[in-house]
Short mmCIF file of C-alpha atoms in Angstrom, two decimals:
data_model
loop_
_atom_site.label_atom_id
_atom_site.label_comp_id
_atom_site.label_asym_id
_atom_site.label_seq_id
_atom_site.Cartn_x
_atom_site.Cartn_y
_atom_site.Cartn_z
CA GLY A 16 2.56 15.58 -0.56
CA SER A 17 5.74 13.90 0.63
CA GLU A 18 5.29 15.35 4.12
CA GLY A 19 1.85 13.77 4.36
CA ARG A 20 3.34 10.43 3.31
CA GLY A 21 6.26 10.82 5.73
CA GLU A 22 8.77 10.73 2.87
CA GLN A 23 10.53 14.06 3.29
CA THR A 24 13.99 14.56 1.82
CA LEU A 25 16.39 17.50 1.82
CA ARG A 26 14.55 18.98 -1.17
CA THR A 27 11.16 19.03 0.59
CA ASP A 28 9.48 22.41 0.95
CA GLN A 29 6.48 23.34 3.05
CA ASP A 30 2.97 22.11 2.28
CA SER A 31 0.38 22.79 4.97
CA ALA A 32 -3.25 23.69 5.51
CA ILE A 33 -5.66 24.49 8.33
CA VAL A 34 -9.21 23.22 8.79
CA TYR A 35 -11.47 24.54 11.55
CA THR A 36 -15.03 23.81 12.65
CA ASP A 37 -17.97 25.40 10.88
CA ASP A 38 -18.86 27.35 14.02
CA PHE A 39 -15.33 28.77 14.40
CA PRO A 40 -15.88 32.41 15.47
CA PRO A 41 -14.99 34.95 12.74
CA ASP A 42 -13.25 37.02 15.41
CA ASN A 43 -10.70 34.19 15.71
CA PHE A 44 -9.74 34.18 12.01
CA CYS A 45 -6.92 36.63 12.71
CA ILE A 46 -5.61 34.30 15.44
CA ALA A 47 -5.50 31.39 12.98
CA GLU A 48 -3.72 33.60 10.45
CA ARG A 49 -1.09 34.70 12.98
CA PHE A 50 -0.55 31.11 14.09
CA ALA A 51 -0.09 29.94 10.49
CA THR A 52 2.29 32.77 9.68
CA ARG A 53 4.43 32.06 12.76
CA ILE A 54 4.66 28.35 11.89
CA VAL A 55 5.63 29.02 8.26
CA ASP A 56 8.22 31.63 9.31
CA ALA A 57 9.69 29.33 11.97
CA LEU A 58 10.03 26.41 9.55
CA GLU A 59 11.74 28.66 7.03
CA GLU A 60 14.12 29.89 9.73
CA ILE A 61 15.27 26.35 10.56
CA GLY A 62 15.83 25.49 6.90
CA VAL A 63 12.52 24.22 5.49
CA PRO A 64 11.86 26.48 2.48
CA ARG A 65 8.50 27.99 1.65
CA CYS A 66 6.42 26.30 -1.02
CA PRO A 67 7.04 28.06 -4.37
CA GLY A 68 3.37 27.54 -5.20
CA ASN A 69 2.31 29.11 -1.88
CA ILE A 70 0.53 25.92 -0.75
CA MET A 71 0.85 26.82 2.91
CA SER A 72 -1.52 27.62 5.74
CA SER A 73 -0.30 31.23 5.77
CA ASN A 74 -2.14 31.58 2.44
CA PRO A 75 -5.89 32.16 3.09
CA LEU A 76 -6.69 29.81 0.19
CA TRP A 77 -5.41 26.98 2.40
CA ARG A 78 -7.40 27.91 5.51
CA HIS A 79 -11.10 26.96 5.52
CA ASN A 80 -13.79 25.55 7.73
CA LEU A 81 -14.80 21.91 7.27
CA SER A 82 -17.72 22.60 4.93
CA ALA A 83 -15.68 24.91 2.71
CA TRP A 84 -12.87 22.36 2.49
CA LYS A 85 -15.33 19.65 1.48
CA GLN A 86 -16.71 21.90 -1.23
CA ARG A 87 -13.22 22.70 -2.50
CA ILE A 88 -12.21 19.03 -2.55
CA THR A 89 -15.40 18.17 -4.43
CA THR A 90 -14.50 20.77 -7.07
CA TRP A 91 -11.00 19.30 -7.45
CA ILE A 92 -12.54 15.86 -7.98
CA THR A 93 -15.38 16.81 -10.32
CA VAL A 94 -13.69 19.49 -12.46
CA PRO A 95 -10.58 17.89 -14.02
CA SER A 96 -8.53 21.00 -14.78
CA PRO A 97 -4.72 20.65 -14.56
CA LYS A 98 -4.63 22.86 -11.46
CA ASN A 99 -7.39 20.89 -9.72
CA LEU A 100 -5.69 17.56 -10.46
CA LEU A 101 -2.41 18.94 -9.12
CA ASN A 102 -4.03 20.28 -5.95
CA PHE A 103 -5.80 16.99 -5.33
CA GLY A 104 -2.59 15.04 -5.86
CA ILE A 105 -0.89 17.15 -3.21
CA PHE A 106 -3.82 17.05 -0.79
CA GLN A 107 -4.97 13.42 -1.00
CA ASP A 108 -2.31 12.09 1.41
CA LEU A 109 -3.09 14.71 4.06
CA ARG A 110 -1.86 13.83 7.54
CA PRO A 111 -3.55 15.53 10.54
CA GLN A 112 -0.81 16.95 12.75
CA HIS A 113 -2.16 19.13 15.53
CA GLY A 114 -5.39 20.21 17.17
CA ASN A 115 -8.74 18.52 16.55
CA LEU A 116 -7.50 15.60 14.44
CA SER A 117 -11.06 14.42 13.76
CA LEU A 118 -11.45 17.32 11.32
CA GLY A 119 -8.65 15.93 9.18
CA MET A 120 -10.14 12.45 9.37
CA ALA A 121 -13.49 13.87 8.23
CA LEU A 122 -11.76 15.25 5.13
CA ARG A 123 -10.25 11.84 4.45
CA ASP A 124 -13.74 10.28 4.67
CA HIS A 125 -15.06 12.93 2.30
CA ILE A 126 -12.33 12.14 -0.23
CA ARG A 127 -13.09 8.39 -0.06
CA SER A 128 -16.79 8.88 -0.70
CA SER A 129 -16.49 11.65 -3.29
CA VAL A 130 -14.08 9.94 -5.68
CA HIS A 131 -16.43 7.00 -6.13
CA ARG A 132 -19.35 9.29 -6.92
CA THR A 133 -17.43 10.73 -9.88
CA PRO A 134 -16.93 7.99 -12.52
CA LEU A 135 -14.41 9.95 -14.58
CA PHE A 136 -12.22 10.94 -11.65
CA PHE A 137 -9.90 7.93 -11.73
CA PRO A 138 -9.28 7.99 -15.52
CA ASN A 139 -8.65 11.75 -15.40
CA MET A 140 -6.25 11.44 -12.48
CA ALA A 141 -4.54 8.47 -14.14
CA HIS A 142 -3.79 10.56 -17.23
CA HIS A 143 -2.34 13.24 -14.92
CA VAL A 144 -0.04 10.67 -13.28
CA SER A 145 1.20 9.31 -16.61
CA ARG A 146 1.92 12.65 -18.27
CA PHE A 147 5.72 12.41 -18.07
CA PRO A 148 7.58 10.57 -20.87
CA ASP A 149 9.24 7.20 -20.39
CA PRO A 150 12.61 7.89 -18.68
CA LEU A 151 14.31 5.45 -21.08
CA THR A 152 14.53 5.89 -24.84
CA LEU A 153 13.51 3.23 -27.34
CA PHE A 154 17.10 1.93 -27.29
CA GLY A 155 17.30 1.84 -23.48
CA ARG A 156 19.28 5.04 -23.00
CA ILE A 157 18.57 7.40 -20.12
CA ARG A 158 16.46 10.33 -21.29
CA VAL A 159 18.25 13.49 -20.08
CA ASP A 160 17.52 17.19 -20.46
CA ARG A 161 18.78 18.46 -23.81
CA ARG A 162 19.00 22.14 -22.93
CA GLY A 163 18.88 24.64 -20.10
CA ASP A 164 20.58 24.73 -16.70
CA PHE A 165 20.25 20.95 -16.27
CA LYS A 166 21.48 19.88 -19.69
CA GLY A 167 22.77 16.31 -19.56
CA LYS A 168 20.99 15.62 -16.27
CA ILE A 169 17.72 13.89 -15.46
CA ASP A 170 15.01 15.00 -13.05
CA ILE A 171 14.70 11.88 -10.91
CA LYS A 172 11.35 12.99 -9.49
CA LYS A 173 9.76 13.31 -12.94
CA ALA A 174 11.61 10.21 -14.14
CA GLY A 175 9.88 7.93 -11.70
CA ILE A 176 9.45 8.99 -8.08
CA PHE A 177 6.36 11.07 -8.91
CA SER A 178 4.76 8.35 -11.04
CA ILE A 179 5.16 5.68 -8.38
CA THR A 180 4.18 7.81 -5.37
CA VAL A 181 1.10 9.42 -6.93
CA GLY A 182 0.21 6.31 -8.95
CA ALA A 183 0.35 4.05 -5.89
CA SER A 184 -1.71 6.59 -3.94
CA LEU A 185 -4.38 6.58 -6.64
CA LEU A 186 -4.56 2.79 -6.82
CA ALA A 187 -4.76 2.62 -3.02
CA LEU A 188 -7.42 5.33 -2.90
CA GLU A 189 -9.55 3.35 -5.34
CA ASN A 190 -9.55 0.67 -2.64
CA GLY A 191 -10.32 3.10 0.18
CA ILE A 192 -6.76 3.57 1.47
CA ILE A 193 -5.51 7.08 2.31
CA GLY A 194 -2.25 7.88 4.05
CA GLY A 195 0.85 5.87 4.78
CA THR A 196 4.11 5.71 2.89
CA THR A 197 4.48 4.67 -0.72
CA TRP A 198 6.08 1.43 0.49
CA ASP A 199 2.99 0.77 2.65
CA LYS A 200 0.73 1.28 -0.36
CA LEU A 201 2.81 -0.90 -2.66
CA GLU A 202 2.70 -3.68 -0.06
CA TYR A 203 -1.08 -3.31 0.17
CA LEU A 204 -1.46 -3.38 -3.62
CA GLY A 205 0.60 -6.57 -3.71
CA LYS A 206 -1.59 -8.24 -1.08
CA GLN A 207 -4.69 -7.27 -3.08
CA LYS A 208 -3.13 -8.83 -6.23
CA ILE A 209 -3.35 -5.48 -8.00
CA ILE A 210 0.41 -5.78 -8.53
CA ARG A 211 1.84 -9.25 -9.09
CA SER A 212 4.48 -10.42 -6.60
CA GLY A 213 7.29 -10.51 -9.17
CA ASP A 214 6.48 -7.01 -10.39
CA LEU A 215 6.10 -5.77 -6.81
CA ILE A 216 9.67 -6.73 -5.92
CA THR A 217 10.97 -4.97 -9.04
CA ILE A 218 8.94 -1.82 -8.32
CA GLU A 219 9.87 -1.63 -4.63
CA LYS A 220 13.57 -2.01 -5.43
CA ALA A 221 13.32 0.67 -8.12
CA PHE A 222 11.55 3.13 -5.86
CA THR A 223 13.90 2.56 -2.92
CA PHE A 224 16.97 2.98 -5.13
CA MET A 225 15.70 6.24 -6.64
CA VAL A 226 14.80 7.74 -3.26
CA GLN A 227 18.25 6.84 -1.93
CA LEU A 228 19.97 8.12 -5.07
CA ARG A 229 18.16 11.45 -4.89
CA LEU A 230 19.18 11.87 -1.24
CA GLN A 231 22.81 11.04 -2.03
CA TRP A 232 22.94 13.60 -4.82
CA GLN A 233 21.25 16.26 -2.71
CA LEU A 234 23.87 15.73 0.00
CA ARG A 235 26.59 15.98 -2.65
CA GLU A 236 25.11 19.24 -3.93
CA LEU A 237 24.96 20.71 -0.43
CA ALA A 238 28.52 19.61 0.31
CA ALA A 239 29.61 21.54 -2.77
CA ARG A 240 27.86 24.58 -1.24
CA GLY A 241 25.20 24.38 -3.87
CA LYS A 242 21.44 24.13 -3.76
CA SER A 243 19.82 20.70 -3.58
CA THR A 244 17.70 19.75 -6.60
CA ASN A 245 15.95 16.70 -7.99
CA HIS A 246 18.47 16.31 -10.82
CA VAL A 247 21.21 13.69 -11.10
CA ASP A 248 23.97 13.44 -13.70
CA PRO A 249 24.42 9.92 -15.18
CA ARG A 250 27.80 11.00 -16.60
CA LEU A 251 29.19 11.31 -13.06
CA MET A 252 27.97 7.88 -11.96
CA SER A 253 30.14 4.81 -11.80
CA ASP A 254 29.42 1.96 -14.21
CA ILE A 255 27.71 0.06 -11.39
CA GLU A 256 25.56 3.08 -10.47
CA GLN A 257 24.57 3.61 -14.09
CA THR A 258 23.54 -0.04 -14.38
CA GLN A 259 21.54 0.14 -11.15
CA PHE A 260 19.92 3.40 -12.22
CA ARG A 261 18.94 1.95 -15.59
CA GLN A 262 17.43 -1.07 -13.82
CA ALA A 263 15.50 1.25 -11.52
CA LEU A 264 14.11 3.15 -14.50
CA LYS A 265 13.02 -0.18 -15.98
CA GLY A 266 11.23 -0.77 -12.68
CA VAL A 267 9.39 2.52 -13.20
CA ARG A 268 8.36 1.26 -16.63
CA THR A 269 7.08 -1.94 -15.00
CA PHE A 270 4.94 0.09 -12.59
CA MET A 271 3.59 2.29 -15.36
CA ASN A 272 2.68 -0.77 -17.44
CA VAL A 273 0.66 -2.09 -14.48
CA PHE A 274 -0.86 1.34 -13.90
CA ARG A 275 -1.75 1.99 -17.55
CA ASN A 276 -3.25 -1.48 -17.94
CA HIS A 277 -5.33 -1.07 -14.79
CA TYR A 278 -6.85 2.19 -16.04
CA ARG A 279 -6.86 1.09 -19.69
CA LEU A 280 -4.99 4.24 -20.73
CA ASP A 281 -3.84 2.67 -23.98
CA ALA A 282 -7.23 1.25 -24.94
CA HIS A 283 -8.84 2.41 -28.18
CA PHE A 284 -12.59 2.53 -28.61
CA TYR A 285 -14.36 2.67 -31.95
#
């Protein structure tokens, strides 16, 4: 996820996993479990919350040997269930952090080779990326929540940050690129002419603005002794901020047009 891409913000929770060699002694499994638990507890103690979905190395489902991880990744790629697509989206930008880093690189190589052996993987993942509605209405208004605790606000992650980060990762992966920031991937996609230069500038500005805006609002929420979220309130923005935000959301639309055209998501076959 964002930690793998190096794009953590105040709202980031923990996402971690452990891979060990196939000949890792079973007697050492308890040592790996204790190590994982200590790391997760320590991160929580200094303010990095646990993952609500329990995607952490303290969970035995996220500790496997190399062969088992490869098998699990293959299942995520070949069986397009919502949960598998979500897990793959989180895992695909994995960043080896500590220990035998070659094990993490071996998983990256496995991802690169496996996705191209599964013809339907990219269309299935593309539909997963594009599942959120356009953040702007037909008349160009900002689409906000109509009910619930966040009524009148908009989830800036769902409104565009997710689509650009995961969409750019998928386009880059199709070309054999794993890892790096979203800005790195957008730059690469521009050099490969997958995104036109004019569109690239629009998309990069939109993404940068939304990341900065989310951070500003999270700091504001914390200053008010609240809990940081991914929601922003357009009603509390200045006229200039509202205009910039609306332009950024148009930039998201530009990216999604490129993305949908690339994967022919709007094509009809008879």
